[in-house]
Amino acid sequence: MSPQKAAETLDLSGVPCPQNAARALLRIEGMAPGSVLAVILDDGEPIRNVPPVLEAEGHKELFRARENKGWRLVMRRGDR
Amino acid sequence: MIYLDNAATTRPDPAVLEAMAQAREDYGNASSVHRLGVAAAKAVEMARAAVAEALQVRPDEVVFTSGGTEANNLALKGVLLAGARRGHLVISAVEHPSVLEPARALQRLGCRLSLVGTDSDGVIDLSALAKLLTERTSLVSVMHANNETGALQPLAEIGRLCRRRGVLFHTDASQSFTKEALEPRRVGADLVTMSAHKIHGPKGVGALYVRPGFRLEPILHGGGQEGGLRSGTHNTAAILGFGAAVGLSRARDAARVRRLRDRLEARLRELVPGLRRNGPRARRVCGILSVTIPRGRAGDLLQALSREGVCASAGAACSAAVAHPSHVLLAMGLSADEAGRTLRLSLSRWTTAAEVESVARIIARLAQR
Ligand SMILES: Cc1ncc(COP(=O)(O)O)c(C=O)c1O
């Protein structure tokens, strides 16, 4: 079901907003443009807040899927 | 001016001040979810990653505090107030007041407190420590490097003793952080205190490493920041400065500072007959030199040094204005009179060989008047 296999996974379960978004940004910005990062997020605020923050910085959501009680969000790093 | 009081505090690195200035733009609350909040949170997380990397731990295991004092208070009170089961605290006799005083406060609240003594170098007696540990012991707190003598404690051995007894182990690494190799997992430390202003970072910020897996009662309750362990809006500017300071620390600086410190000691020994060093020769953090002069009073010598543009301390900075002799030096077996003749000279990565030579000569002249 995954269009692209994520090379790296960042587990942010239990990490509150906006700390989770901050850590996801730091990680993805450290990767090469085009790289794919999977982020594990809690349900609720985290899955609502984190994707738009990453997209606003030019990264693209590839897909999201329920995983255990939370979510697996897969993002591709933008070029800027 | 020659500044040899770096164990008291250090001059902030210009790059630290620059990093702090980023808070001009990133002034949001690091708990707000709008862009300025995320920007502030990102700055905080960057600093947290730098601190975590220096200890080889995970970022989630680093709690930012207002400094070493608060981190020490959180470690001691956090463990003792969380656990109703045990209630026995063991600390060394040479701890900084920010460990000693919370320990005494806990004792007034009904905890049992034991102090472990040291040898004449200020290194704790491991067999005495082993005998003190029981199934009632909650926590052992022994500092990494002593702030008056620089003496390093055998953390790995202490960690082993604690693990065998199922006792938590805290170490105050305020004086050693980034200067001595310290990996909490390797030495079996469950809690580690750090302070930014000892490493050219800003004053009023520090951190506590907290290994996951045991309960710690917060001492500041409120909005639940820092995983609920330290409520209060993040001091973004200070945390940014702390992160930058960690990033600027280099192992080769420690080696250079050590050589200069040893040079200072050698010159003082040559120029001031009867001068004695306190603390171990080798197992000492790089920047600290404690010496006892053969006669006179350290207080008078410090005043005279200050008039010549040299900043140093008698023992610890905090107690410099207080008349009673250093508990650290007394624990090592010095007399009150010897403690009163003791001077602490502490170097930084900016200390030069010329300054060392010049200070040695000035002290020699003043101490033999
Ligand atoms: C060994 C030691 N622990 C704790 C502290 C306290 O740290 P802070 O000044 O950040 O509260 C200091 C220095 O002041 C220290 O030297």
Tab-separated table of C-alpha atoms and ligand atoms in Angstrom:
chain	number	residue	atom	x	y	z
A	1	MET	CA	0.000	0.000	0.000
A	2	SER	CA	2.892	2.377	0.409
A	3	PRO	CA	3.808	4.159	-2.822
A	4	GLN	CA	7.393	4.661	-1.651
A	5	LYS	CA	9.248	2.950	1.105
A	6	ALA	CA	10.259	5.380	3.844
A	7	ALA	CA	13.974	5.303	4.481
A	8	GLU	CA	13.642	6.701	7.987
A	9	THR	CA	11.032	6.582	10.718
A	10	LEU	CA	10.619	9.166	13.469
A	11	ASP	CA	8.476	8.020	16.363
A	12	LEU	CA	6.703	11.026	17.850
A	13	SER	CA	4.071	9.136	19.794
A	14	GLY	CA	3.490	10.810	23.129
A	15	VAL	CA	5.215	14.022	21.991
A	16	PRO	CA	2.846	17.017	22.334
A	17	CYS	CA	2.167	19.808	19.817
A	18	PRO	CA	4.064	21.718	18.604
A	19	GLN	CA	7.135	19.836	19.807
A	20	ASN	CA	6.212	16.980	17.448
A	21	ALA	CA	6.045	19.308	14.435
A	22	ALA	CA	9.328	20.946	15.449
A	23	ARG	CA	11.103	17.598	15.667
A	24	ALA	CA	9.618	16.386	12.401
A	25	LEU	CA	10.811	19.580	10.682
A	26	LEU	CA	14.303	19.300	12.123
A	27	ARG	CA	14.568	15.699	10.969
A	28	ILE	CA	13.227	16.185	7.458
A	29	GLU	CA	15.318	19.318	6.901
A	30	GLY	CA	18.386	17.246	7.681
A	31	MET	CA	17.568	14.850	4.831
A	32	ALA	CA	18.329	15.215	1.117
A	33	PRO	CA	15.608	16.774	-1.083
A	34	GLY	CA	13.218	14.086	-2.269
A	35	SER	CA	13.923	11.776	0.687
A	36	VAL	CA	11.001	10.136	2.414
A	37	LEU	CA	10.338	10.235	6.139
A	38	ALA	CA	7.741	8.266	8.053
A	39	VAL	CA	6.468	9.930	11.207
A	40	ILE	CA	4.504	8.110	13.883
A	41	LEU	CA	1.940	10.456	15.416
A	42	ASP	CA	-0.803	10.240	18.018
A	43	ASP	CA	-4.429	10.547	16.978
A	44	GLY	CA	-6.189	13.863	17.604
A	45	GLU	CA	-4.267	17.134	17.629
A	46	PRO	CA	-0.955	15.655	16.442
A	47	ILE	CA	-2.305	14.159	13.215
A	48	ARG	CA	-4.326	17.335	12.610
A	49	ASN	CA	-1.498	19.792	13.321
A	50	VAL	CA	1.706	18.228	12.075
A	51	PRO	CA	0.963	17.621	8.348
A	52	PRO	CA	-0.041	21.239	7.597
A	53	VAL	CA	3.068	22.569	9.376
A	54	LEU	CA	5.289	20.336	7.236
A	55	GLU	CA	3.404	21.181	4.048
A	56	ALA	CA	3.691	24.909	4.797
A	57	GLU	CA	7.465	24.408	4.767
A	58	GLY	CA	7.334	22.825	1.321
A	59	HIS	CA	7.293	19.121	2.222
A	60	LYS	CA	4.684	16.846	0.663
A	61	GLU	CA	2.396	14.360	2.314
A	62	LEU	CA	2.517	11.070	0.418
A	63	PHE	CA	0.041	9.168	2.533
A	64	ARG	CA	-1.153	8.475	6.032
A	65	ALA	CA	-2.419	5.259	7.584
A	66	ARG	CA	-3.767	4.207	10.963
A	67	GLU	CA	-1.182	2.350	12.953
A	68	ASN	CA	-1.914	0.889	16.376
A	69	LYS	CA	-3.680	3.727	18.204
A	70	GLY	CA	-2.053	6.482	16.155
A	71	TRP	CA	-0.945	7.256	12.636
A	72	ARG	CA	1.914	6.675	10.252
A	73	LEU	CA	2.397	9.805	8.189
A	74	VAL	CA	4.739	9.573	5.221
A	75	MET	CA	6.248	12.809	3.917
A	76	ARG	CA	8.611	13.628	1.096
A	77	ARG	CA	11.170	16.333	1.698
A	78	GLY	CA	10.697	19.435	-0.432
A	79	ASP	CA	13.401	21.117	-2.495
A	80	ARG	CA	13.634	24.444	-0.750
B	1	MET	CA	42.150	41.772	33.134
B	2	ILE	CA	42.922	38.097	33.619
B	3	TYR	CA	39.840	36.028	34.339
B	4	LEU	CA	40.606	32.832	36.232
B	5	ASP	CA	37.193	32.271	37.815
B	6	ASN	CA	35.682	30.101	35.103
B	7	ALA	CA	34.416	27.491	37.567
B	8	ALA	CA	32.171	30.228	38.973
B	9	THR	CA	30.982	31.237	35.548
B	10	THR	CA	32.322	31.788	32.051
B	11	ARG	CA	32.115	34.593	29.565
B	12	PRO	CA	29.421	33.835	26.961
B	13	ASP	CA	30.823	32.972	23.569
B	14	PRO	CA	29.951	35.624	20.944
B	15	ALA	CA	28.332	32.841	18.885
B	16	VAL	CA	26.138	32.035	21.902
B	17	LEU	CA	24.937	35.622	22.126
B	18	GLU	CA	24.270	35.557	18.401
B	19	ALA	CA	22.202	32.384	18.689
B	20	MET	CA	20.222	33.957	21.532
B	21	ALA	CA	19.397	36.927	19.343
B	22	GLN	CA	17.348	34.595	17.140
B	23	ALA	CA	14.691	34.897	19.850
B	24	ARG	CA	14.072	38.397	18.535
B	25	GLU	CA	12.251	36.788	15.592
B	26	ASP	CA	11.244	33.475	17.161
B	27	TYR	CA	9.485	35.110	20.078
B	28	GLY	CA	6.467	32.795	20.048
B	29	ASN	CA	5.579	30.538	22.938
B	30	ALA	CA	7.164	27.149	22.247
B	31	SER	CA	3.849	25.562	23.251
B	32	SER	CA	1.712	27.498	20.722
B	33	VAL	CA	0.766	25.690	17.520
B	34	HIS	CA	0.935	28.676	15.137
B	35	ARG	CA	4.023	29.387	13.027
B	36	LEU	CA	5.832	31.438	15.635
B	37	GLY	CA	5.154	28.748	18.209
B	38	VAL	CA	6.500	26.074	15.892
B	39	ALA	CA	9.563	28.227	15.169
B	40	ALA	CA	10.244	28.605	18.888
B	41	ALA	CA	9.631	24.898	19.468
B	42	LYS	CA	12.044	24.121	16.663
B	43	ALA	CA	14.726	26.260	18.285
B	44	VAL	CA	14.147	24.486	21.611
B	45	GLU	CA	14.253	21.064	19.951
B	46	MET	CA	17.464	21.910	18.145
B	47	ALA	CA	19.098	22.775	21.449
B	48	ARG	CA	17.678	19.646	23.032
B	49	ALA	CA	19.165	17.527	20.255
B	50	ALA	CA	22.584	19.143	20.839
B	51	VAL	CA	22.467	18.411	24.575
B	52	ALA	CA	21.226	14.858	23.949
B	53	GLU	CA	23.980	14.203	21.448
B	54	ALA	CA	26.665	15.368	23.865
B	55	LEU	CA	25.443	12.725	26.337
B	56	GLN	CA	24.617	10.114	23.678
B	57	VAL	CA	21.009	9.942	24.888
B	58	ARG	CA	17.604	10.513	23.274
B	59	PRO	CA	16.211	14.058	23.065
B	60	ASP	CA	13.099	13.039	25.040
B	61	GLU	CA	15.381	12.266	27.965
B	62	VAL	CA	16.553	15.877	28.314
B	63	VAL	CA	14.540	18.282	30.499
B	64	PHE	CA	15.437	21.976	30.317
B	65	THR	CA	15.604	23.792	33.657
B	66	SER	CA	16.630	27.214	34.945
B	67	GLY	CA	20.123	25.919	35.665
B	68	GLY	CA	22.175	23.405	37.584
B	69	THR	CA	20.570	24.336	40.886
B	70	GLU	CA	17.077	23.569	39.649
B	71	ALA	CA	18.193	20.369	37.926
B	72	ASN	CA	19.781	19.177	41.182
B	73	ASN	CA	16.648	20.077	43.148
B	74	LEU	CA	14.464	18.271	40.614
B	75	ALA	CA	16.632	15.163	40.771
B	76	LEU	CA	16.704	14.891	44.558
B	77	LYS	CA	13.214	16.100	45.421
B	78	GLY	CA	11.772	14.465	42.323
B	79	VAL	CA	12.944	10.997	43.348
B	80	LEU	CA	12.413	11.277	47.107
B	81	LEU	CA	8.995	12.908	46.861
B	82	ALA	CA	7.802	10.415	44.219
B	83	GLY	CA	8.628	7.276	46.160
B	84	ALA	CA	6.865	6.611	49.403
B	85	ARG	CA	8.469	3.184	49.609
B	86	ARG	CA	12.097	3.997	50.382
B	87	GLY	CA	13.104	7.412	51.632
B	88	HIS	CA	16.854	7.094	52.172
B	89	LEU	CA	19.150	9.487	50.338
B	90	VAL	CA	22.924	9.157	50.083
B	91	ILE	CA	25.135	12.014	48.892
B	92	SER	CA	28.851	12.723	49.070
B	93	ALA	CA	30.288	15.129	51.613
B	94	VAL	CA	31.744	17.298	48.851
B	95	GLU	CA	28.581	18.108	46.898
B	96	HIS	CA	27.699	21.614	45.734
B	97	PRO	CA	25.218	23.445	48.005
B	98	SER	CA	22.540	22.914	45.340
B	99	VAL	CA	22.665	19.192	46.219
B	100	LEU	CA	23.527	19.519	49.923
B	101	GLU	CA	20.716	21.921	50.739
B	102	PRO	CA	17.853	20.088	48.995
B	103	ALA	CA	19.147	16.944	50.719
B	104	ARG	CA	18.947	18.704	54.085
B	105	ALA	CA	15.479	20.030	53.212
B	106	LEU	CA	14.347	16.470	52.435
B	107	GLN	CA	15.830	15.366	55.745
B	108	ARG	CA	13.671	17.963	57.510
B	109	LEU	CA	10.682	16.431	55.686
B	110	GLY	CA	11.481	13.030	57.175
B	111	CYS	CA	13.871	11.438	54.690
B	112	ARG	CA	16.976	9.731	55.994
B	113	LEU	CA	20.216	11.327	54.786
B	114	SER	CA	23.679	9.772	54.743
B	115	LEU	CA	26.904	11.479	53.693
B	116	VAL	CA	29.817	9.545	52.184
B	117	GLY	CA	33.254	10.845	53.055
B	118	THR	CA	36.281	11.178	50.795
B	119	ASP	CA	39.995	10.530	50.878
B	120	SER	CA	42.518	13.375	51.044
B	121	ASP	CA	42.175	13.888	47.271
B	122	GLY	CA	38.437	14.428	47.627
B	123	VAL	CA	37.502	11.124	45.980
B	124	ILE	CA	34.646	9.283	47.658
B	125	ASP	CA	35.133	6.130	49.682
B	126	LEU	CA	33.469	3.418	47.581
B	127	SER	CA	33.442	0.782	50.293
B	128	ALA	CA	31.768	3.226	52.693
B	129	LEU	CA	29.189	3.932	49.996
B	130	ALA	CA	28.579	0.217	49.455
B	131	LYS	CA	27.926	-0.245	53.170
B	132	LEU	CA	25.409	2.611	53.257
B	133	LEU	CA	23.156	1.216	50.536
B	134	THR	CA	20.155	-0.752	51.737
B	135	GLU	CA	16.790	-1.776	50.328
B	136	ARG	CA	15.483	1.484	51.792
B	137	THR	CA	17.867	3.642	49.744
B	138	SER	CA	16.075	5.620	47.009
B	139	LEU	CA	18.869	7.667	45.495
B	140	VAL	CA	22.618	8.187	45.494
B	141	SER	CA	23.849	11.606	44.361
B	142	VAL	CA	27.560	12.019	43.707
B	143	MET	CA	28.905	14.801	41.510
B	144	HIS	CA	31.083	14.134	38.476
B	145	ALA	CA	33.671	16.916	38.881
B	146	ASN	CA	34.023	18.896	42.082
B	147	ASN	CA	33.649	22.648	41.663
B	148	GLU	CA	36.393	23.527	44.169
B	149	THR	CA	39.139	21.027	43.336
B	150	GLY	CA	38.068	19.542	40.007
B	151	ALA	CA	38.323	16.022	41.480
B	152	LEU	CA	36.496	13.458	39.333
B	153	GLN	CA	34.462	10.776	41.034
B	154	PRO	CA	34.441	7.126	39.908
B	155	LEU	CA	30.985	7.248	38.344
B	156	ALA	CA	31.056	3.828	36.693
B	157	GLU	CA	31.880	2.119	39.997
B	158	ILE	CA	29.170	4.080	41.800
B	159	GLY	CA	26.730	3.213	39.019
B	160	ARG	CA	27.545	-0.477	39.388
B	161	LEU	CA	26.986	-0.392	43.162
B	162	CYS	CA	23.655	1.376	42.677
B	163	ARG	CA	22.445	-0.998	40.002
B	164	ARG	CA	23.261	-3.995	42.155
B	165	ARG	CA	21.095	-2.529	44.929
B	166	GLY	CA	18.316	-1.235	42.663
B	167	VAL	CA	19.099	2.320	43.764
B	168	LEU	CA	18.731	5.326	41.442
B	169	PHE	CA	21.918	7.280	40.723
B	170	HIS	CA	22.171	11.034	40.104
B	171	THR	CA	25.321	12.886	39.171
B	172	ASP	CA	25.807	16.648	39.072
B	173	ALA	CA	27.896	17.171	35.953
B	174	SER	CA	27.691	20.982	36.025
B	175	GLN	CA	31.486	21.296	36.034
B	176	SER	CA	32.330	18.439	33.671
B	177	PHE	CA	29.673	18.594	30.951
B	178	THR	CA	31.340	18.620	27.483
B	179	LYS	CA	34.779	18.632	29.139
B	180	GLU	CA	34.902	15.016	30.285
B	181	ALA	CA	33.433	12.062	28.419
B	182	LEU	CA	30.135	11.250	30.086
B	183	GLU	CA	27.575	8.812	28.793
B	184	PRO	CA	24.869	8.229	31.385
B	185	ARG	CA	24.037	4.777	30.015
B	186	ARG	CA	27.648	3.700	30.175
B	187	VAL	CA	28.163	4.751	33.800
B	188	GLY	CA	24.673	3.730	34.901
B	189	ALA	CA	23.513	7.241	35.815
B	190	ASP	CA	19.726	7.675	35.871
B	191	LEU	CA	19.831	11.459	36.294
B	192	VAL	CA	22.515	13.930	35.170
B	193	THR	CA	22.647	17.677	35.881
B	194	MET	CA	24.059	20.201	33.410
B	195	SER	CA	24.472	23.967	33.503
B	196	ALA	CA	25.002	26.257	30.501
B	197	HIS	CA	26.959	29.093	32.047
B	198	LYS	CA	29.941	26.869	32.889
B	199	ILE	CA	30.536	26.249	29.181
B	200	HIS	CA	30.315	29.807	27.782
B	201	GLY	CA	26.527	29.605	27.577
B	202	PRO	CA	24.012	31.918	29.234
B	203	LYS	CA	23.283	31.989	32.958
B	204	GLY	CA	19.914	30.752	34.170
B	205	VAL	CA	19.564	27.683	31.982
B	206	GLY	CA	20.538	24.067	32.404
B	207	ALA	CA	19.151	20.603	31.934
B	208	LEU	CA	18.511	17.325	33.652
B	209	TYR	CA	18.939	14.022	31.844
B	210	VAL	CA	16.214	11.677	33.034
B	211	ARG	CA	16.356	8.002	32.104
B	212	PRO	CA	12.854	6.783	31.347
B	213	GLY	CA	11.335	4.080	33.495
B	214	PHE	CA	10.900	5.564	36.954
B	215	ARG	CA	8.675	8.198	38.484
B	216	LEU	CA	9.920	11.698	39.176
B	217	GLU	CA	7.695	14.187	41.004
B	218	PRO	CA	7.927	17.650	39.421
B	219	ILE	CA	8.893	20.540	41.681
B	220	LEU	CA	7.253	23.107	39.403
B	221	HIS	CA	3.672	22.187	38.540
B	222	GLY	CA	1.703	24.069	35.912
B	223	GLY	CA	1.210	23.989	32.167
B	224	GLY	CA	2.945	20.653	31.757
B	225	GLN	CA	5.907	21.699	29.615
B	226	GLU	CA	8.941	19.413	29.398
B	227	GLY	CA	6.909	16.245	29.641
B	228	GLY	CA	5.211	17.579	32.759
B	229	LEU	CA	8.535	17.597	34.621
B	230	ARG	CA	9.149	21.337	34.380
B	231	SER	CA	6.200	23.594	33.824
B	232	GLY	CA	6.723	27.169	32.695
B	233	THR	CA	7.049	28.879	29.322
B	234	HIS	CA	10.347	27.918	27.737
B	235	ASN	CA	13.147	30.455	28.063
B	236	THR	CA	13.776	30.249	24.342
B	237	ALA	CA	16.682	32.686	24.162
B	238	ALA	CA	18.567	30.977	26.983
B	239	ILE	CA	17.872	27.506	25.613
B	240	LEU	CA	19.097	28.608	22.176
B	241	GLY	CA	22.273	29.890	23.801
B	242	PHE	CA	22.733	26.638	25.704
B	243	GLY	CA	22.420	24.598	22.511
B	244	ALA	CA	24.942	26.821	20.751
B	245	ALA	CA	27.370	26.543	23.676
B	246	VAL	CA	27.212	22.749	23.545
B	247	GLY	CA	27.842	22.822	19.808
B	248	LEU	CA	30.925	25.014	20.296
B	249	SER	CA	32.598	22.727	22.847
B	250	ARG	CA	35.558	20.856	21.475
B	251	ALA	CA	37.540	18.023	23.014
B	252	ARG	CA	40.797	19.598	21.886
B	253	ASP	CA	40.000	22.694	23.967
B	254	ALA	CA	39.823	20.530	27.088
B	255	ALA	CA	43.250	19.065	26.305
B	256	ARG	CA	44.747	22.522	25.835
B	257	VAL	CA	43.152	23.907	28.994
B	258	ARG	CA	44.499	20.915	30.918
B	259	ARG	CA	48.041	21.585	29.702
B	260	LEU	CA	47.808	25.258	30.667
B	261	ARG	CA	46.335	24.388	34.072
B	262	ASP	CA	49.192	21.956	34.720
B	263	ARG	CA	51.662	24.599	33.569
B	264	LEU	CA	50.148	27.060	36.056
B	265	GLU	CA	50.500	24.527	38.838
B	266	ALA	CA	54.101	23.745	37.925
B	267	ARG	CA	55.049	27.438	37.828
B	268	LEU	CA	53.346	28.149	41.152
B	269	ARG	CA	55.180	25.248	42.767
B	270	GLU	CA	58.484	26.600	41.459
B	271	LEU	CA	57.814	30.175	42.520
B	272	VAL	CA	56.006	29.631	45.847
B	273	PRO	CA	57.842	27.110	48.040
B	274	GLY	CA	55.443	25.225	50.294
B	275	LEU	CA	52.428	25.715	48.021
B	276	ARG	CA	50.211	22.615	47.828
B	277	ARG	CA	47.691	21.401	45.297
B	278	ASN	CA	44.341	20.037	46.447
B	279	GLY	CA	42.691	17.200	44.550
B	280	PRO	CA	44.086	14.324	42.493
B	281	ARG	CA	46.944	15.002	40.103
B	282	ALA	CA	45.427	13.251	37.100
B	283	ARG	CA	41.751	12.474	37.697
B	284	ARG	CA	40.664	16.095	37.622
B	285	VAL	CA	38.441	18.113	35.250
B	286	CYS	CA	40.575	20.225	32.907
B	287	GLY	CA	40.179	23.843	34.063
B	288	ILE	CA	40.363	23.780	37.876
B	289	LEU	CA	43.383	24.283	40.122
B	290	SER	CA	43.020	24.508	43.900
B	291	VAL	CA	46.142	25.529	45.812
B	292	THR	CA	46.885	26.178	49.477
B	293	ILE	CA	49.470	28.891	50.057
B	294	PRO	CA	51.956	28.456	52.923
B	295	ARG	CA	50.938	31.607	54.789
B	296	GLY	CA	48.582	34.585	54.649
B	297	ARG	CA	44.851	34.608	53.988
B	298	ALA	CA	43.229	33.680	50.695
B	299	GLY	CA	40.777	36.567	51.128
B	300	ASP	CA	43.581	39.138	51.333
B	301	LEU	CA	45.392	37.568	48.410
B	302	LEU	CA	42.226	37.673	46.292
B	303	GLN	CA	41.753	41.354	47.057
B	304	ALA	CA	45.342	42.060	46.101
B	305	LEU	CA	44.971	39.968	42.942
B	306	SER	CA	41.805	41.814	42.042
B	307	ARG	CA	43.642	45.136	42.366
B	308	GLU	CA	46.164	43.778	39.849
B	309	GLY	CA	43.386	42.777	37.484
B	310	VAL	CA	43.268	39.070	38.277
B	311	CYS	CA	39.883	37.476	39.058
B	312	ALA	CA	39.950	34.246	41.064
B	313	SER	CA	38.085	32.682	43.998
B	314	ALA	CA	38.709	31.230	47.408
B	315	GLY	CA	37.181	27.778	47.190
B	316	ALA	CA	33.768	28.126	45.630
B	317	ALA	CA	32.344	31.383	44.322
B	318	CYS	CA	29.062	31.119	46.183
B	319	SER	CA	30.756	30.986	49.561
B	320	ALA	CA	33.455	33.555	48.769
B	321	ALA	CA	31.683	36.216	50.805
B	322	VAL	CA	30.988	33.864	53.712
B	323	ALA	CA	33.473	33.434	56.493
B	324	HIS	CA	33.142	29.714	57.220
B	325	PRO	CA	35.692	27.349	55.687
B	326	SER	CA	34.855	25.196	52.672
B	327	HIS	CA	33.050	21.949	53.546
B	328	VAL	CA	34.803	20.352	50.597
B	329	LEU	CA	38.309	21.105	51.867
B	330	LEU	CA	37.368	20.103	55.425
B	331	ALA	CA	35.985	16.788	54.127
B	332	MET	CA	39.365	16.197	52.469
B	333	GLY	CA	41.082	16.637	55.812
B	334	LEU	CA	42.378	20.197	55.515
B	335	SER	CA	42.260	22.263	58.698
B	336	ALA	CA	40.098	25.387	58.820
B	337	ASP	CA	43.337	27.374	58.721
B	338	GLU	CA	44.532	25.594	55.578
B	339	ALA	CA	41.106	26.004	53.981
B	340	GLY	CA	41.418	29.725	54.684
B	341	ARG	CA	44.687	29.797	52.753
B	342	THR	CA	43.202	28.104	49.703
B	343	LEU	CA	42.720	29.670	46.316
B	344	ARG	CA	40.824	28.381	43.290
B	345	LEU	CA	42.148	29.317	39.859
B	346	SER	CA	39.938	28.169	37.011
B	347	LEU	CA	40.790	28.470	33.328
B	348	SER	CA	38.764	28.511	30.130
B	349	ARG	CA	39.404	27.892	26.450
B	350	TRP	CA	40.309	31.582	26.198
B	351	THR	CA	43.028	31.504	28.842
B	352	THR	CA	46.456	32.085	27.280
B	353	ALA	CA	49.938	30.854	28.178
B	354	ALA	CA	50.987	34.471	28.743
B	355	GLU	CA	48.176	34.941	31.268
B	356	VAL	CA	49.194	31.787	33.097
B	357	GLU	CA	52.793	32.967	33.374
B	358	SER	CA	51.762	36.418	34.447
B	359	VAL	CA	49.358	35.146	37.148
B	360	ALA	CA	51.967	32.735	38.497
B	361	ARG	CA	54.404	35.638	38.904
B	362	ILE	CA	51.838	37.954	40.490
B	363	ILE	CA	50.740	35.281	42.979
B	364	ALA	CA	54.359	34.496	43.816
B	365	ARG	CA	55.056	38.156	44.532
B	366	LEU	CA	51.894	38.716	46.582
B	367	ALA	CA	51.955	35.430	48.492
B	368	GLN	CA	55.483	35.996	49.737
B	369	ARG	CA	55.076	39.553	50.936
C	1	LIG	C1	29.028	21.562	40.859
C	1	LIG	C2	27.963	22.581	40.644
C	1	LIG	N1	26.673	22.228	40.724
C	1	LIG	C3	25.683	23.110	40.532
C	1	LIG	C4	25.947	24.438	40.262
C	1	LIG	C5	24.792	25.373	40.107
C	1	LIG	O1	24.506	25.656	38.781
C	1	LIG	P1	23.679	26.969	38.413
C	1	LIG	O2	24.531	28.129	38.737
C	1	LIG	O3	23.407	26.809	36.927
C	1	LIG	O4	22.399	26.931	39.188
C	1	LIG	C6	27.300	24.858	40.189
C	1	LIG	C7	27.699	26.252	39.930
C	1	LIG	O5	27.142	27.239	40.251
C	1	LIG	C8	28.314	23.912	40.382
C	1	LIG	O6	29.602	24.266	40.330
